[in-house]
Coordinates of C-alpha atoms in Angstrom, one line a residue:
X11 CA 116.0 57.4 -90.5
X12 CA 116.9 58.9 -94.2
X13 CA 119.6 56.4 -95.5
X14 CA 119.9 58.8 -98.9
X15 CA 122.5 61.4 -98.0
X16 CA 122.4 64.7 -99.6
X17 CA 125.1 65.7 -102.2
X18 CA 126.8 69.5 -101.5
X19 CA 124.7 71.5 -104.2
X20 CA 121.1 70.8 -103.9
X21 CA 119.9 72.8 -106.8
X22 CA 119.6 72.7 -110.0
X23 CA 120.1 74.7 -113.3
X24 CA 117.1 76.5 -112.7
X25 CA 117.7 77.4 -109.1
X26 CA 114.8 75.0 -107.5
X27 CA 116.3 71.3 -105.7
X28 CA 117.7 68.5 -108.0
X29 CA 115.6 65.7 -108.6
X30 CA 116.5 62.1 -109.1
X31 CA 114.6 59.2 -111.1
X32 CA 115.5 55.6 -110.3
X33 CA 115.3 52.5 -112.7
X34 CA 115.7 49.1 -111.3
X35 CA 115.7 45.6 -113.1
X36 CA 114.3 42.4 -111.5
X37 CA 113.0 39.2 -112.1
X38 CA 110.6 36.3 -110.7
X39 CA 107.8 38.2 -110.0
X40 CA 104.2 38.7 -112.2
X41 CA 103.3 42.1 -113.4
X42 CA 100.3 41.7 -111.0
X43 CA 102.0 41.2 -107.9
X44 CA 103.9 44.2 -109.0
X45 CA 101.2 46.4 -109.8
X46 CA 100.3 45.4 -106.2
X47 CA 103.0 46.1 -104.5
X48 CA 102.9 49.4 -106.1
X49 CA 99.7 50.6 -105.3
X50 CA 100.4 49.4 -101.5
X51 CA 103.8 51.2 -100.8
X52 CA 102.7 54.4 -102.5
X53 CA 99.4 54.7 -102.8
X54 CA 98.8 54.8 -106.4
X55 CA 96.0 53.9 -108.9
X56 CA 97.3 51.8 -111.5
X57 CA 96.5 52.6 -115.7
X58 CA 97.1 49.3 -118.0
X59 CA 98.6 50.0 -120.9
X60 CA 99.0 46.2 -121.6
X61 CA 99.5 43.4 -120.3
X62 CA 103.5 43.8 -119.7
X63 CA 102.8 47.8 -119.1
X64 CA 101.5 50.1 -116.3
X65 CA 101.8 53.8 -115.2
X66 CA 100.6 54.7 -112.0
X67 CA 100.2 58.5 -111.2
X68 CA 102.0 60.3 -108.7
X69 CA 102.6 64.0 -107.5
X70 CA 106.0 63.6 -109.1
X71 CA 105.1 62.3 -112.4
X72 CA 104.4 58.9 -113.5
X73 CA 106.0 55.4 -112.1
X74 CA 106.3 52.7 -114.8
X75 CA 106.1 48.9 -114.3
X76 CA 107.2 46.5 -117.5
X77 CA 108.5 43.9 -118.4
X78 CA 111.6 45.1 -120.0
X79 CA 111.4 43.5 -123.6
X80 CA 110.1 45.9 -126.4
X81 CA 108.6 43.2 -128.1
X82 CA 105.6 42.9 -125.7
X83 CA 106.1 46.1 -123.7
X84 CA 105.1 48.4 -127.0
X85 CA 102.8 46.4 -128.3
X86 CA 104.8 45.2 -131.0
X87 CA 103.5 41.6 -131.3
X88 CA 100.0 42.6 -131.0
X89 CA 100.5 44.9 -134.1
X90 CA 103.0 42.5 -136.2
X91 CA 100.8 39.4 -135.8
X92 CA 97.5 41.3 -136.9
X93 CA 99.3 42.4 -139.8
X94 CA 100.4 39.3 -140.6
X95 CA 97.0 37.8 -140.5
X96 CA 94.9 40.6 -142.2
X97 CA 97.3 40.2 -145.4
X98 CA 96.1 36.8 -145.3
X99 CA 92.7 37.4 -145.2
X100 CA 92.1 36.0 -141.9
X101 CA 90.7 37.8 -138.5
X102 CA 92.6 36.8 -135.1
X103 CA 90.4 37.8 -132.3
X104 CA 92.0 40.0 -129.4
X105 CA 91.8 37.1 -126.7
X106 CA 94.7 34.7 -129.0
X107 CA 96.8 37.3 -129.1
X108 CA 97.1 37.8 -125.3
X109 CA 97.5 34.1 -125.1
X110 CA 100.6 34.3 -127.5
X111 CA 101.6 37.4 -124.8
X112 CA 101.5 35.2 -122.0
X113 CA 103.6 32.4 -123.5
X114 CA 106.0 34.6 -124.2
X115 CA 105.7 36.6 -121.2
X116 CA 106.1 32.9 -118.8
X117 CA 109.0 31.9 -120.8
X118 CA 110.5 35.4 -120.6
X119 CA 110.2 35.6 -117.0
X120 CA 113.6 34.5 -115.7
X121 CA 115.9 36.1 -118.8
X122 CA 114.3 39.2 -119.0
X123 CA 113.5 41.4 -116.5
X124 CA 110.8 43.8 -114.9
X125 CA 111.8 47.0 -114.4
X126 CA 110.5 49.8 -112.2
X127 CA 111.2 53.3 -113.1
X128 CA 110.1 55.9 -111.1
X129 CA 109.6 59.8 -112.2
X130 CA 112.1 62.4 -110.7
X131 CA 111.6 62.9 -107.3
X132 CA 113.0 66.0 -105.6
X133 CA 116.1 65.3 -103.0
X134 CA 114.2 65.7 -99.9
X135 CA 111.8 63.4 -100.9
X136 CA 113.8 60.5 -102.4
X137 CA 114.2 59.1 -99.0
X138 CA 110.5 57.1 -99.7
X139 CA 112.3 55.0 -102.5
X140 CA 114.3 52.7 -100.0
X141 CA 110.7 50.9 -99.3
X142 CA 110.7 50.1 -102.8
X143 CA 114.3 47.8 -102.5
X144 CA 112.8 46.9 -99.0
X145 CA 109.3 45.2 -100.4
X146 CA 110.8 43.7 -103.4
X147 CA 113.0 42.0 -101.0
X148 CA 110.6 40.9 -99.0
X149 CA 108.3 39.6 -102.2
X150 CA 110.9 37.4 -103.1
X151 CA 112.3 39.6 -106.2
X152 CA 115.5 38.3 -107.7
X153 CA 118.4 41.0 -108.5
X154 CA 121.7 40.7 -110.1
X155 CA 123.6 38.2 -107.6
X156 CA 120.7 35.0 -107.7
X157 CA 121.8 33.8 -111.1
X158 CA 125.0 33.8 -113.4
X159 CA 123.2 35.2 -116.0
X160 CA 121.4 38.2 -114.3
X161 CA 123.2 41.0 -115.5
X162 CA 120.4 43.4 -114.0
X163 CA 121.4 46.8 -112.8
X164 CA 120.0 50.0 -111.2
X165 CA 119.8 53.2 -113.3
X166 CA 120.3 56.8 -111.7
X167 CA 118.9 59.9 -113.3
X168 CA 120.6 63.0 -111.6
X169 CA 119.4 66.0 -112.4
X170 CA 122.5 68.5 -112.8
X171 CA 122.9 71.5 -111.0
X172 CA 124.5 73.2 -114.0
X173 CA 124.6 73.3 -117.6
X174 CA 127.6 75.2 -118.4
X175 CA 130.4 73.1 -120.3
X176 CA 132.8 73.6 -117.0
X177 CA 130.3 71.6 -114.6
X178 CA 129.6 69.2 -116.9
X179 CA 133.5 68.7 -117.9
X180 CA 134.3 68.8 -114.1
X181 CA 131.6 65.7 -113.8
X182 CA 132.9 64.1 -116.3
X183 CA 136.3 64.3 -114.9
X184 CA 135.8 63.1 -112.0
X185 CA 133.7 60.0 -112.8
X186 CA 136.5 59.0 -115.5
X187 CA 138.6 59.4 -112.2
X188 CA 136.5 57.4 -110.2
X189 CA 135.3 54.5 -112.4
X190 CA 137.4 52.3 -111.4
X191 CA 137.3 52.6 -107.5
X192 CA 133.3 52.8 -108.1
X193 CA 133.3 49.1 -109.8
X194 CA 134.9 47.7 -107.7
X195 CA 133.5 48.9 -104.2
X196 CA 130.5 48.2 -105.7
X197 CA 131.5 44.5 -106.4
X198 CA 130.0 44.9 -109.6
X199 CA 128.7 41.6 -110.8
X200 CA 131.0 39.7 -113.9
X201 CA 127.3 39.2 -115.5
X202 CA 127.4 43.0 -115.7
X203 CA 130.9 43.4 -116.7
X204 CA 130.9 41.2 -119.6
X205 CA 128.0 42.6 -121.2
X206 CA 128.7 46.1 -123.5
X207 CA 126.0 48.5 -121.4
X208 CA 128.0 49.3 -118.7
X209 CA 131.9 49.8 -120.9
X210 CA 134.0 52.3 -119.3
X211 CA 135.7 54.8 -120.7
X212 CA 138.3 54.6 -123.0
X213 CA 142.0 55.7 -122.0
X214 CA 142.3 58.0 -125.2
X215 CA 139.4 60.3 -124.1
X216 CA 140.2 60.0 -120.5
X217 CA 143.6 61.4 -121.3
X218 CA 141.8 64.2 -123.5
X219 CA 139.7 65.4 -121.0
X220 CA 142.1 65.6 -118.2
X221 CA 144.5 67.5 -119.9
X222 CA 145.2 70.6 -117.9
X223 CA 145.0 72.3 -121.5
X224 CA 141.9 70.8 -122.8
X225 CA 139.1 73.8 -122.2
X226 CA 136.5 72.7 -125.0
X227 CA 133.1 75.0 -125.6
X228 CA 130.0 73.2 -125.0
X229 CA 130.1 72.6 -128.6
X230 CA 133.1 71.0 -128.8
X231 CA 132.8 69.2 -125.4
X232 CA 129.8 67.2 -127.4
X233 CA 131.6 66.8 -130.8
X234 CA 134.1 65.6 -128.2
X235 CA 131.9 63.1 -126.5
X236 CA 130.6 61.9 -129.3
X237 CA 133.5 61.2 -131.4
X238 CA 135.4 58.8 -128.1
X239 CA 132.0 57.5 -127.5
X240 CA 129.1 57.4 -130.2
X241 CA 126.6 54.9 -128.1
X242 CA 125.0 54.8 -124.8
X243 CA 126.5 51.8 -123.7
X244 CA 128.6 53.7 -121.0
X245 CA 128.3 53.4 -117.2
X246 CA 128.2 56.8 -117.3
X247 CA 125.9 57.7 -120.4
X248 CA 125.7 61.4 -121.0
X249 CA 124.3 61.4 -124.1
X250 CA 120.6 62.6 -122.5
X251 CA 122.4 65.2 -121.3
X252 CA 124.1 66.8 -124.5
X253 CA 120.5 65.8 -126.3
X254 CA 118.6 68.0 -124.1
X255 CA 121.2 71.1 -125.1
X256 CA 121.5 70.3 -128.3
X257 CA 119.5 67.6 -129.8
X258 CA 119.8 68.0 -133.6
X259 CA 123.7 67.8 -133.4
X260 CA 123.3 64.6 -131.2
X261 CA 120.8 62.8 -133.0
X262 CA 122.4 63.4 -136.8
X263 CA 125.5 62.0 -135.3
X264 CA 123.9 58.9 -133.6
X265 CA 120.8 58.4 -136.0
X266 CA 120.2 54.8 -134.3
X267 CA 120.6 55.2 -130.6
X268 CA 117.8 55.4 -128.4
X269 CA 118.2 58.2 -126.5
X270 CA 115.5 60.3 -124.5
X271 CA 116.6 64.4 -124.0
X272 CA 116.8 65.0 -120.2
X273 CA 119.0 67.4 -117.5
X274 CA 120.1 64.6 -115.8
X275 CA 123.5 62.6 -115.6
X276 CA 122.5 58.6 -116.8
X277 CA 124.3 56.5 -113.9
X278 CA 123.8 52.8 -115.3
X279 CA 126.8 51.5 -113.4
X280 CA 125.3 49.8 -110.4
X281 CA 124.1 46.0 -109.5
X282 CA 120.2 45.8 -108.9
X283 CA 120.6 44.0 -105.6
X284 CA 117.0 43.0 -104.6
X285 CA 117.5 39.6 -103.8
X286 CA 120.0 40.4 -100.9
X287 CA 118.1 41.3 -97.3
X288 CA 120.5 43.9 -96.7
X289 CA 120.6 46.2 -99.9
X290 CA 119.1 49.4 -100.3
X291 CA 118.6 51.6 -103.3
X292 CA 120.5 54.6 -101.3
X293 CA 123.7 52.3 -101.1
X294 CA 124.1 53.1 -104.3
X295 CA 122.7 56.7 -104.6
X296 CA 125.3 57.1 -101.5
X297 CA 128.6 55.5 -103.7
X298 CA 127.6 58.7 -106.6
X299 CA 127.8 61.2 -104.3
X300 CA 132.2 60.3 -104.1
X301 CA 131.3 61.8 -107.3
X302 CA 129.8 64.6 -106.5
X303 CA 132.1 65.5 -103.8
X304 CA 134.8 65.5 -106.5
X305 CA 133.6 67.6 -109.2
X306 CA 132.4 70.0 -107.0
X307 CA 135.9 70.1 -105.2
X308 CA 137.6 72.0 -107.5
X309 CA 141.4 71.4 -105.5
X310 CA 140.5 67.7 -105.7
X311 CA 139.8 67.6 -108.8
X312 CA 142.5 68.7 -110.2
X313 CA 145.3 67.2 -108.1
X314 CA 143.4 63.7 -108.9
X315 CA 143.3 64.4 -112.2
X316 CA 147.1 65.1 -112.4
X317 CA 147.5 61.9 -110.3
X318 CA 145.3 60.1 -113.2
X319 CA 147.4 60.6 -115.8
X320 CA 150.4 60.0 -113.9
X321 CA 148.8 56.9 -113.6
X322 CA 147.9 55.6 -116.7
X323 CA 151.4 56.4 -117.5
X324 CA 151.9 53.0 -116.5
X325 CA 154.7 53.8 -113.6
X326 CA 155.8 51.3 -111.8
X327 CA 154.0 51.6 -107.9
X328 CA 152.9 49.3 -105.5
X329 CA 149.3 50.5 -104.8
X330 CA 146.5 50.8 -107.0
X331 CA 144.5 53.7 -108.0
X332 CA 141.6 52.1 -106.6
X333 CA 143.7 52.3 -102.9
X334 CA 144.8 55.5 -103.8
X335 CA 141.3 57.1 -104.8
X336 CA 139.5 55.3 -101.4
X337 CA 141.4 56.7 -99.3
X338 CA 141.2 60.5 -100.9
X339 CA 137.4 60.4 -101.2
X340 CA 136.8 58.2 -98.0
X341 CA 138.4 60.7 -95.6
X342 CA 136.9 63.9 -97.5

């Protein structure tokens, strides 16, 4: 049975179906016995990178397993300690410095987590990724709930169906709409909440964007974006997005951020709930599609909108927007 349900527009910007690329954050488990699992639930031949790093080829593109520190992942210490050592005349052999790796990797292994990302994987096929939550599960994987300090999550890359500025506005509308409801029917974890990658939206471009009057060109929709929110850390991070239209104007304004051009909406809102025996990755794939329904519900959209606002007004009422949004998107 498909537990991933399908959102109303299948297709993307260039008329074929939307794809979606997952990322998901873990710990207690060795790269090996993730390589494994892998290679078992998808039938993939491994490449090693390094020691923290492997692709493995698939007919979508490449899945990635690290461990999600930069330091070891990229090959960073291997390069900085040979450095170090050649400018004092002195050779370290290869075999020392994988020793230094694995220290670092053992000591890592609770506070920094693995993370599985997979290519994007066409709608009708993304069914297949609920083994992945299944065997991490059953391999004894830890996710955001088994300690305090696990502030893991679960990344969604959703390809768009459109790039014109009044799909992309209407997304962002209704997500600003929706954030609230989202964090909290997802019980999102206080590890998670406290920690600057998931910040919502601030009430000063929430107010800009849902004013009936504000009708920005895709130009100014970005300058926009940018100037209420010049960093990723969003649970909604559309900064890939206006890279991939225009990446010069995006990268001169945030020279420092990381931030890889794609078509694809950057949904880093939800837990990573491996460790719980009855979690799936389409649980969370199913919460985005309230999204969906709304920005493509143009009626919706705009009476929630006006509702938003009315909202943040701070009136005085006796149920929250969170009640109020549940029971509009719940019974669409």
């Amino acid at each position: 049975m498909n537990s991933f349900k399908m959102p109303k527009v299948t297709q993307n910007y260039e008329g074929n179906i939307r794809k979606v690329g997952f990322e998901i954050e873990f710990s207690n488990m060795r790269i090996k016995k993730i390589v494994s699992l892998l290679k078992k639930t998808y039938n993939l031949k491994e490449t090693k990178v390094n020691n923290f790093l492997y692709t493995f080829d698939s007919e979508f593109g490449d899945f990635i397993a690290e461990l999600d520190f930069e330091l070891l992942t990229k090959q960073k210490l291997k390069s900085n300690v040979v450095d170090f050592f050649n400018k004092m005349g002195m050779k370290i052999d290869g075999t020392r410095i994988e020793k230094v790796e694995d220290i670092i990797g053992s000591i890592s292994k609770d506070l920094v987590p693995y993370e599985i990302s997979t290519p994007p994987i066409p709608l009708d096929k993304i069914s297949m990724i609920d083994k992945l939550s299944d065997n991490l599960y059953k391999l004894g994987a830890h996710g955001t709930k088994k300690k305090v300090y696990n502030a893991f999550g679960l990344h969604i890359n959703i390809e768009v169906s459109s790039l014109d500025v009044q799909s992309l506005l209407n997304y962002l509308r209704a997500y600003v709409i929706l954030e609230t409801f989202l964090v909290k029917d997802a019980k999102i974890d206080i590890a998670r909440k406290i920690t600057p990658y998931i910040d919502k939206f601030k009430e000063d471009y929430i107010n800009k964007i849902l004013s009936e009057s504000y009708e920005p060109t895709i130009d100014e929709l970005i300058d926009d974006y940018i100037k209420y929110n010049p960093t990723r850390n969003r649970s909604l991070d559309m900064l890939p997005i206006f890279a991939f239209i225009d990446e010069a104007k995006v990268r001169k304004s945030l020279k420092k951020e990381k931030i890889n051009p794609r078509p694809a909406f950057h949904y880093r809102l939800s837990n990573s709930l491996v460790g719980e025996e009855d979690w799936k990755i389409s649980d969370e794939w199913n919460r985005w599609l309230y999204v969906e329904r709304v920005a493509n519900d143009t009626k919706l959209l705009s009476k929630l909108s006006k509702k938003y606002l009315f909202h943040l007004e701070k009136f005085i009422n006796f149920t929250t927007w969170e009640e109020k949004v549940s029971k509009c998107v719940k019974n669409q």
